Amino acid sequence: MASSSLENLETQLEMFIENVRQIHIIVSDFQPQSQNVLNQKLQALVHGLQEVDKLKSQVQDVHVPLEVFDYIDQGRNPQLYTKDCIEKALAKNEQVKGKIDAYRKFKANMLVELSRTFPNELSKYRALRADE
Amino acid sequence: MMGDQFRKVENYSPKSSPRGARSPVVSRQDSSGTLKTTILLGKNPSIVPSGPFYLMKEPPVESDLTGATNLMTYYGLEHSYSKFSGKKLKEQLSSFLPTLPGVIDSPGQQDNSSLRSVIEKPPVGGKELLPLSNIQLDGFRLHPGPLPEQYRYANATPIKKHKNKHKKHKHKESGLPSQETAVSDTSSETHEKKHKKQKRHDEEKRKRKKEKKRKKQKHSPEHSSGLTPSQHSI
């Protein structure tokens, strides 16, 4: 649903840009006989805006991080932002997994040592905590 | 003083406790609320002490999804990860949008085309978009002739050899004509060529003039008179 609507919007925008590009060519060396073509292109421009406006409702649920705009404004590839995000998420995921694993090992060692030192208490504890 | 303190500690130590290695029984209020007793009602009511340990609390509820799981796999983003981690991405925006005409790699703040400005100062909207009437179209009646120099090359795409290869490939696929790029490229190329030719021509002219001057100087009487007396004698 979202991908198809995005594709539609992309197509419409590409067509709009292409139309503007053609107007640029017509205008850059204007010939009197090109006036009708220019008028048609201008009407197509309005039509293109109407089409983009119609697609507005279909992309309401698309959320774009504001940081991406900074990348684009600086003339940088926005995929670099995605790459950075993925790398950061992966690093954090690994870090948290490391912490969880360390705590699990610590708990297991703790239970072993406690069972050696306080066997009675630990058996009671294990009885209370069925899952331990 | 110190001795008293040690004695006190020894009194409460599990070893000296009359119950052996068990914790000493000290009458104190359960402020932590962890010393619980479970009262079972029904046919056989009974009181079961459920918390023999100090500071024992219910363990936190374990969530299904934690950082211990590979979240990249969980959310099905492995493909995206391999896509971005494998290859080295190009810095420029034009490599992401190769078909977009014009210079797009320059900062948007330079020509007021930044997306930030659209968010911070949104354009006036809400009006219905209607086709232009004949009267309105009269406003777009243009004079024949080329655009002035400063506007003609302002929006031309920069010439990049490696990029053109990609573009050619893309246009072949999409079948879209690349008039403007071709026009702008050729025009800009010819423009550069003209400049280069002019420069070369000017340089050649200068060289010729210099040579002529030298020859004239050699043959002219002034040239001989320019020699020092010592040179004459030699």
XYZ file of C-alpha atoms in Angstrom:
366
model
C 0.000 0.000 0.000
C 2.597 2.504 1.153
C 5.194 1.395 -1.390
C 2.780 1.632 -4.329
C 1.627 5.096 -3.283
C 5.246 6.165 -2.918
C 5.988 4.828 -6.383
C 3.037 6.799 -7.739
C 4.297 9.958 -6.084
C 7.796 9.328 -7.396
C 6.486 8.858 -10.932
C 4.411 12.027 -10.724
C 7.358 14.022 -9.413
C 9.625 12.677 -12.144
C 7.079 13.649 -14.774
C 6.771 17.088 -13.207
C 10.541 17.598 -13.213
C 10.728 16.412 -16.807
C 8.041 18.921 -17.745
C 9.946 21.741 -16.060
C 13.125 20.628 -17.833
C 11.345 20.819 -21.203
C 9.988 24.283 -20.371
C 13.559 25.303 -19.581
C 14.642 24.173 -23.060
C 11.773 25.981 -24.777
C 12.385 29.184 -22.857
C 16.187 29.197 -23.123
C 15.996 29.939 -26.868
C 12.433 30.999 -27.426
C 10.885 30.915 -30.887
C 7.539 32.610 -31.667
C 6.032 29.315 -32.886
C 6.840 27.736 -29.500
C 4.237 29.837 -27.674
C 1.482 27.228 -28.034
C 3.768 24.448 -26.866
C 4.829 26.581 -23.900
C 1.176 27.225 -22.992
C 0.487 23.468 -23.125
C 3.487 22.799 -20.947
C 2.339 25.397 -18.425
C -1.079 23.766 -18.250
C 0.657 20.400 -17.823
C 2.598 21.974 -14.976
C -0.639 22.905 -13.178
C -2.042 19.446 -13.901
C 1.125 17.883 -12.470
C 0.729 19.914 -9.272
C -2.887 18.795 -9.031
C -1.821 15.156 -9.345
C 0.827 15.547 -6.664
C -1.746 17.235 -4.433
C -4.137 14.282 -4.924
C -1.463 11.846 -3.736
C -0.958 13.846 -0.548
C -3.472 11.774 1.424
C -1.820 8.483 0.449
C 1.511 9.347 2.019
C 0.274 10.800 5.297
C 1.618 7.818 7.247
C 5.129 8.153 5.842
C 7.468 9.616 8.429
C 10.798 11.036 7.412
C 13.500 11.853 9.998
C 14.388 15.531 9.958
C 18.091 14.672 9.899
C 17.653 13.292 6.375
C 16.718 16.778 5.206
C 19.993 18.098 6.589
C 21.893 15.529 4.533
C 19.978 16.515 1.387
C 20.388 20.250 2.079
C 24.128 19.754 2.336
C 24.168 17.995 -1.035
C 24.942 14.641 0.565
C 23.589 11.236 -0.299
C 20.646 10.489 2.079
C 21.521 6.797 1.970
C 24.540 7.709 4.095
C 22.086 8.578 6.877
C 20.453 5.145 6.572
C 23.860 3.533 6.617
C 24.891 5.484 9.725
C 21.635 4.565 11.484
C 22.009 0.870 10.680
C 25.614 0.830 11.870
C 24.709 2.635 15.102
C 21.765 0.310 15.770
C 23.919 -2.747 15.165
C 26.672 -1.481 17.463
C 24.126 -0.728 20.227
C 22.471 -4.121 19.728
C 25.821 -5.862 20.139
C 26.667 -3.760 23.187
C 23.360 -4.575 24.932
C 23.667 -8.251 24.027
C 27.123 -8.261 25.575
C 25.749 -6.742 28.781
C 22.867 -9.229 28.967
C 25.203 -12.171 28.369
C 27.589 -10.895 31.048
C 24.752 -10.570 33.569
C 23.519 -14.065 32.732
C 26.985 -15.506 33.327
C 27.306 -13.534 36.534
C 23.940 -14.869 37.767
C 24.885 -18.478 36.934
C 28.236 -18.150 38.705
C 26.575 -16.461 41.652
C 24.068 -19.302 42.016
C 26.855 -21.893 41.838
C 28.885 -20.142 44.515
C 25.851 -19.525 46.719
C 24.809 -23.183 46.475
C 28.290 -24.120 47.695
C 28.303 -21.665 50.600
C 24.606 -21.636 51.569
C 23.132 -24.903 50.261
C 20.055 -24.868 52.497
C 19.132 -21.276 51.784
C 19.600 -21.747 48.120
C 17.424 -24.808 47.997
C 14.699 -22.740 49.669
C 15.339 -19.965 47.244
C 15.097 -22.363 44.323
C 11.852 -23.682 45.733
C 10.461 -20.172 45.792
C 11.731 -19.327 42.369
C 10.681 -22.307 40.358
C 12.354 -21.012 37.229
C 15.817 -20.629 38.777
C 35.296 1.858 71.784
C 36.623 -0.293 68.976
C 36.380 -3.422 71.077
C 32.719 -2.723 71.820
C 31.948 -2.364 68.180
C 33.558 -5.703 67.336
C 31.721 -7.377 70.158
C 28.438 -6.058 68.806
C 29.232 -7.336 65.348
C 30.197 -10.703 66.750
C 26.909 -10.904 68.639
C 24.958 -10.630 65.425
C 27.242 -12.759 63.283
C 25.648 -15.936 61.873
C 28.431 -18.090 63.369
C 27.705 -17.020 66.947
C 23.967 -17.260 66.442
C 22.276 -19.975 68.486
C 20.587 -21.153 65.265
C 23.915 -21.810 63.558
C 24.652 -20.386 60.127
C 21.178 -18.932 59.709
C 20.447 -15.250 59.771
C 19.859 -13.857 63.273
C 16.281 -13.250 64.302
C 16.031 -9.591 65.095
C 12.726 -7.986 65.854
C 12.339 -5.233 63.317
C 9.594 -3.902 61.137
C 9.458 -5.051 57.547
C 9.901 -1.677 55.863
C 10.721 -3.185 52.496
C 7.517 -5.201 52.362
C 9.435 -8.248 51.259
C 8.803 -10.461 54.254
C 5.551 -11.819 52.980
C 3.123 -14.394 54.268
C 0.517 -15.990 52.096
C -2.858 -16.565 53.717
C -4.814 -19.299 52.025
C -8.557 -19.288 52.618
C -11.047 -22.013 51.856
C -11.787 -25.393 53.393
C -8.360 -25.664 55.014
C -7.187 -22.139 55.783
C -3.483 -21.883 56.359
C -0.716 -19.302 56.630
C 2.346 -20.021 54.532
C 5.442 -17.869 54.983
C 6.434 -17.078 51.419
C 9.379 -14.794 51.959
C 12.139 -16.127 54.143
C 14.776 -13.912 52.498
C 15.509 -10.313 53.163
C 15.309 -7.887 50.241
C 13.708 -10.498 48.036
C 11.572 -8.938 45.392
C 9.600 -10.202 42.489
C 11.834 -10.347 39.440
C 10.978 -7.920 36.681
C 8.754 -9.244 33.950
C 10.929 -10.390 31.101
C 9.994 -8.877 27.796
C 10.007 -11.063 24.723
C 12.172 -8.692 22.763
C 15.426 -7.536 24.287
C 18.807 -6.442 23.075
C 19.943 -10.058 23.340
C 18.108 -10.886 20.120
C 19.467 -9.880 16.760
C 17.111 -7.012 16.038
C 18.304 -6.697 12.464
C 17.054 -10.221 11.786
C 13.943 -9.765 13.922
C 12.769 -6.787 11.856
C 13.873 -8.325 8.570
C 16.452 -5.647 7.820
C 19.306 -7.976 6.918
C 18.915 -7.157 3.266
C 19.187 -3.427 3.950
C 22.190 -4.015 6.184
C 24.048 -6.087 3.622
C 23.119 -3.559 0.947
C 24.604 -0.606 2.803
C 27.464 -2.260 4.639
C 28.914 -4.000 1.610
C 29.401 -1.205 -0.868
C 30.967 2.172 -0.408
C 28.338 4.834 -0.963
C 29.087 7.958 -2.914
C 28.924 11.200 -0.975
C 27.110 13.343 -3.510
C 23.354 13.755 -3.690
C 23.595 13.528 -7.483
C 24.707 9.904 -7.176
C 21.432 9.169 -5.360
C 19.339 11.129 -7.864
C 21.281 10.738 -11.134
C 18.365 11.654 -13.388
C 17.658 14.959 -11.686
C 18.714 17.894 -13.901
C 20.641 20.858 -12.558
C 23.345 21.286 -9.955
C 22.073 19.571 -6.810
C 25.308 18.890 -4.938
C 25.732 22.454 -3.735
C 24.305 23.392 -0.307
C 20.622 24.279 -0.457
C 21.089 27.389 1.654
C 23.078 29.022 -1.129
C 20.120 29.303 -3.495
C 17.293 29.118 -0.921
C 16.324 25.629 -2.047
C 16.827 23.886 1.290
C 14.164 21.515 2.590
C 14.621 22.987 6.054
C 13.351 26.333 4.809
C 10.209 24.594 3.498
C 9.555 23.195 6.992
C 10.441 26.352 8.870
C 8.588 28.648 6.486
C 5.911 26.556 4.799
C 4.592 27.953 1.525
C 1.090 29.387 1.315
C -1.221 26.506 0.519
C -4.797 25.449 0.815
C -5.896 27.116 -2.402
C -7.387 25.041 -5.173
C -5.088 24.465 -8.128
C -6.884 25.502 -11.304
C -5.744 25.487 -14.941
C -4.550 28.836 -16.239
C -7.065 30.919 -18.156
C -6.221 32.559 -21.504
C -5.736 35.882 -19.778
C -3.365 34.355 -17.275
C -1.463 32.617 -20.074
C -0.923 35.988 -21.752
C 1.413 36.731 -18.885
C 3.691 34.008 -20.214
C 3.933 35.441 -23.738
C 7.652 35.565 -24.359
C 9.919 37.509 -26.687
C 11.822 35.423 -29.218
C 15.538 34.968 -28.750
C 18.013 33.295 -26.453
C 18.233 33.925 -22.739
C 20.914 36.245 -21.390
C 24.231 34.566 -20.575
C 23.829 34.577 -16.784
C 20.579 32.581 -16.952
C 21.527 30.234 -19.775
C 24.178 28.233 -17.963
C 22.846 28.653 -14.446
C 20.906 25.394 -14.406
C 23.063 23.322 -16.706
C 24.154 19.959 -15.370
C 27.842 19.666 -14.577
C 29.813 17.557 -17.019
C 31.081 14.366 -15.473
C 32.358 11.668 -17.723
C 31.656 8.747 -15.425
C 28.199 10.104 -14.640
C 27.214 10.433 -18.265
C 27.830 6.743 -18.713
C 25.288 5.997 -16.018
C 22.865 8.476 -17.485
C 23.103 6.931 -20.902
C 22.323 3.568 -19.453
C 19.390 4.919 -17.474
C 17.899 6.749 -20.408
C 18.162 3.676 -22.525
C 16.087 1.850 -19.986
C 13.502 4.542 -19.433
C 13.503 5.783 -23.010
C 13.332 9.387 -21.914
C 15.082 11.875 -24.148
C 17.986 13.788 -22.681
C 17.661 16.851 -24.818
C 18.580 19.404 -22.258
C 21.591 17.635 -20.929
C 22.753 17.020 -24.453
C 22.034 20.587 -25.436
C 23.588 22.047 -22.322
C 26.559 19.695 -22.502
C 27.291 20.416 -26.110
C 26.697 24.117 -25.691
C 28.914 24.282 -22.646
C 31.544 22.162 -24.370
C 31.542 24.365 -27.455
C 31.665 27.360 -25.180
C 34.741 25.961 -23.458
C 36.289 25.024 -26.776
C 35.708 28.528 -28.053
C 37.402 29.939 -25.003
C 40.333 27.585 -25.374
C 40.646 28.358 -29.061
C 40.535 32.050 -28.349
C 43.212 31.687 -25.719
C 45.435 29.687 -28.030
C 44.864 32.173 -30.805
C 45.771 35.080 -28.550
C 48.921 33.354 -27.376
C 50.005 32.621 -30.927
C 49.404 36.235 -31.871
C 51.516 37.426 -28.970
C 54.344 35.054 -29.886
C 54.290 36.197 -33.481
C 54.372 39.829 -32.415
C 57.320 39.169 -30.129
C 59.215 37.383 -32.858
C 58.521 40.203 -35.281
C 59.742 42.717 -32.730
C 62.936 40.721 -32.189
C 63.596 40.507 -35.904
C 62.961 44.208 -36.308
C 65.273 44.978 -33.422
C 68.031 42.818 -34.913
C 67.822 44.482 -38.300
C 67.197 47.984 -37.117
C 70.083 50.435 -36.612
C 68.838 51.140 -33.140
C 69.533 47.579 -32.201
C 73.226 47.837 -33.128
C 73.552 51.142 -31.380
C 72.197 49.540 -28.297
C 75.406 47.589 -27.870
C 77.948 48.731 -25.309
C 81.282 50.087 -26.439
C 83.051 47.078 -25.123
C 80.902 44.832 -27.256
C 81.806 46.891 -30.321
C 85.438 46.491 -29.685
C 85.085 42.727 -29.497
